[in-house]
Coordinates of C-alpha atoms in Angstrom, one line a residue:
M1 CA 82.3 121.2 95.3
P2 CA 79.5 120.2 97.7
R3 CA 80.2 120.3 101.4
M4 CA 79.4 117.5 103.9
L5 CA 78.8 118.7 107.4
M6 CA 80.0 116.0 109.9
A7 CA 77.8 116.1 113.0
T8 CA 80.4 115.0 115.4
R9 CA 83.0 116.5 117.8
N10 CA 85.0 113.3 117.8
Q11 CA 88.3 113.8 116.0
M12 CA 88.7 110.1 115.4
K13 CA 85.5 109.9 113.5
Y14 CA 86.5 112.8 111.4
L15 CA 89.7 111.0 110.5
L16 CA 87.9 107.8 109.7
F17 CA 85.2 109.3 107.5
Q18 CA 86.8 112.3 105.9
P19 CA 88.6 110.3 103.2
L20 CA 85.4 108.6 102.1
F21 CA 83.6 111.9 101.5
E22 CA 86.7 113.3 99.7
E23 CA 86.8 110.3 97.4
A24 CA 83.1 111.0 96.5
G25 CA 84.0 114.6 95.7
F26 CA 82.9 116.4 98.9
E27 CA 84.6 119.0 101.0
T28 CA 84.2 117.9 104.6
L29 CA 83.3 120.4 107.3
T30 CA 83.6 120.0 111.0
L31 CA 81.1 121.4 113.5
A32 CA 83.8 123.6 114.9
A33 CA 84.7 125.0 111.5
A34 CA 81.0 125.8 110.9
G35 CA 80.7 127.4 114.3
L36 CA 78.1 124.8 115.3
N37 CA 79.9 123.1 118.2
H38 CA 76.7 122.8 120.3
I39 CA 76.1 119.1 120.1
G40 CA 76.0 118.2 123.8
G41 CA 72.8 116.7 124.9
L42 CA 71.6 115.6 121.5
E43 CA 72.3 111.9 122.0
T44 CA 69.0 111.1 123.7
G45 CA 68.0 108.1 121.5
A46 CA 67.6 104.6 122.8
T47 CA 69.7 103.2 120.0
T48 CA 72.7 104.3 118.0
L49 CA 70.5 104.7 114.9
E50 CA 68.2 107.1 116.7
N51 CA 71.2 109.1 117.9
A52 CA 72.7 109.3 114.4
L53 CA 69.4 110.5 112.9
I54 CA 68.9 113.0 115.7
K55 CA 72.3 114.6 115.1
A56 CA 72.0 114.6 111.3
R57 CA 68.5 116.1 111.4
Y58 CA 69.4 118.7 114.0
F59 CA 72.1 120.3 111.7
H60 CA 70.4 119.8 108.4
S61 CA 69.4 123.2 106.9
P62 CA 69.5 125.1 103.6
D63 CA 73.0 126.2 104.6
Y64 CA 74.1 122.6 105.2
P65 CA 72.1 120.4 102.8
W66 CA 74.4 117.5 103.2
V67 CA 74.8 116.2 106.8
F68 CA 76.4 113.0 108.1
G69 CA 75.6 111.8 111.6
D70 CA 76.8 108.7 113.2
D71 CA 76.8 107.0 116.6
A72 CA 78.5 103.9 117.9
G73 CA 78.1 101.7 121.0
L74 CA 80.1 99.0 122.6
A75 CA 78.8 95.6 123.8
I76 CA 81.2 93.5 125.9
D77 CA 80.1 89.9 126.1
A78 CA 81.7 89.3 129.6
L79 CA 79.8 92.3 130.9
D80 CA 76.4 91.3 129.6
G81 CA 76.5 93.9 126.8
E82 CA 77.9 96.9 128.8
P83 CA 78.4 99.7 128.3
G84 CA 75.9 99.7 125.4
V85 CA 74.6 102.8 123.6
E86 CA 76.0 105.2 126.2
T87 CA 79.6 104.0 125.6
R88 CA 81.5 107.1 126.4
R89 CA 79.4 107.9 129.5
W90 CA 79.3 104.2 130.3
G91 CA 75.6 104.3 131.3
G92 CA 76.1 107.3 133.5
Q93 CA 79.4 106.3 135.2
F94 CA 81.0 109.3 133.4
N95 CA 80.0 112.6 131.8
E96 CA 80.6 113.3 128.1
E97 CA 83.9 115.0 128.8
V98 CA 85.6 112.0 130.4
D99 CA 89.2 111.7 129.1
D100 CA 90.4 108.7 127.1
Q101 CA 92.8 107.4 129.8
T102 CA 90.2 107.5 132.6
W103 CA 87.7 105.6 130.4
L104 CA 90.3 103.0 129.4
D105 CA 91.4 102.6 133.1
Y106 CA 87.8 101.8 134.0
L107 CA 87.4 99.3 131.2
M108 CA 90.6 97.5 132.3
K109 CA 89.3 97.5 135.9
R110 CA 86.0 96.0 134.8
M111 CA 87.7 93.3 132.7
Q112 CA 90.2 92.4 135.3
G113 CA 90.5 88.6 135.6
V114 CA 88.5 87.8 132.5
P115 CA 90.4 85.3 130.4
L116 CA 91.3 86.2 126.8
E117 CA 88.9 83.8 125.2
R118 CA 86.0 85.6 127.0
R119 CA 87.1 89.1 126.2
T120 CA 85.0 89.3 123.1
A121 CA 83.1 92.5 122.1
N122 CA 81.3 94.2 119.3
I123 CA 81.3 97.8 118.2
F124 CA 77.8 98.5 116.8
A125 CA 77.5 101.6 114.7
A126 CA 74.8 103.5 112.8
W127 CA 75.4 106.0 110.0
A128 CA 72.8 108.5 108.9
L129 CA 73.2 110.6 105.8
L130 CA 70.8 113.5 105.0
A131 CA 70.6 114.6 101.4
P132 CA 69.5 118.0 100.1
D133 CA 65.8 116.8 99.8
G134 CA 65.8 116.0 103.6
A135 CA 65.5 112.3 103.1
A136 CA 67.4 110.2 105.6
H137 CA 69.5 107.2 104.5
Y138 CA 71.0 105.0 107.1
R139 CA 73.0 101.8 107.7
E140 CA 73.7 99.8 110.9
V141 CA 77.0 97.8 111.1
R142 CA 78.9 95.6 113.7
F143 CA 82.6 95.1 114.1
P144 CA 83.7 92.2 116.3
F145 CA 87.0 92.2 118.2
T146 CA 88.8 91.1 121.3
I147 CA 89.9 93.2 124.2
A148 CA 93.6 92.7 125.2
S149 CA 94.4 92.1 128.8
E150 CA 96.5 95.3 128.9
P151 CA 97.2 98.3 126.5
F152 CA 99.7 97.5 123.8
R153 CA 99.6 100.6 121.7
P154 CA 99.1 104.3 122.2
I155 CA 95.5 105.7 122.4
L156 CA 94.3 107.5 119.3
P157 CA 92.6 110.6 120.6
G158 CA 88.9 110.1 120.9
S159 CA 89.1 106.3 120.7
P160 CA 90.6 104.7 123.8
L161 CA 89.7 101.2 122.5
T162 CA 92.5 101.5 120.0
A163 CA 95.0 100.8 122.8
V164 CA 93.5 97.4 123.5
R165 CA 91.6 96.3 120.4
I166 CA 92.7 93.0 118.9
G167 CA 91.0 92.1 115.6
N168 CA 90.9 92.7 111.9
A169 CA 91.2 96.5 112.2
E170 CA 93.7 97.5 114.9
T171 CA 95.3 100.6 113.3
L172 CA 93.7 103.8 111.9
Q173 CA 94.5 102.7 108.4
E174 CA 93.0 99.2 109.0
R175 CA 89.8 100.8 110.5
R176 CA 89.5 103.1 107.5
A177 CA 89.7 100.0 105.3
E178 CA 87.1 98.2 107.4
I179 CA 84.7 101.1 107.2
R180 CA 85.4 101.7 103.5
A181 CA 84.4 98.1 102.8
E182 CA 81.1 98.5 104.6
W183 CA 80.6 102.0 103.0
Y184 CA 80.8 100.6 99.5
R185 CA 78.5 97.7 100.4
W186 CA 76.0 100.4 101.4
G187 CA 76.5 102.3 98.1
V188 CA 74.1 105.1 98.9
L189 CA 76.4 108.1 98.6
S190 CA 77.3 107.5 95.0
E191 CA 73.7 107.2 94.1
L192 CA 72.8 110.5 95.9
V193 CA 75.7 112.3 94.2
K194 CA 74.3 111.3 90.8
R195 CA 70.9 112.7 91.8
F196 CA 71.9 115.9 93.5
G197 CA 75.4 116.6 92.2

């Protein structure tokens, strides 16, 4: 069974994407399990696509011929597109290790007084898949939603937005379904499996 190295330390992303790779016949491997947890400082790109490609290329090697990198940003309409690509760090407001609750508290503070009809936002994500031949395959997607005026569900670790996200994909299962639909529209993984096995 081929192994897919997932170039992320975010447990939420692992939970979201692991089933997709398993359905395609891959064993998924985390950076921690591979002893490759040194990902800090890699996200130097100006866009989520650049960051996804940087991470995937960094870990691609003969030992790990299949690598998946992704990056996601957040654009809040009422905040003129903040926080943008550096979502977790919020443009330098925090460091990479900021905890979920602190990040969520800051979001709620920034959105204080904004009426529900103006609390619209988009998650914009990029996925980069490196195959054994080193070729990079990528896709960019957007997921619109509304930010609730206060948290109404527990935070899922690594994704503080889950506490306030109103939209078509509010739970982990719904987000998996949302990503799965986009994944199959992309269709690249099944083609690569046929080529490389």
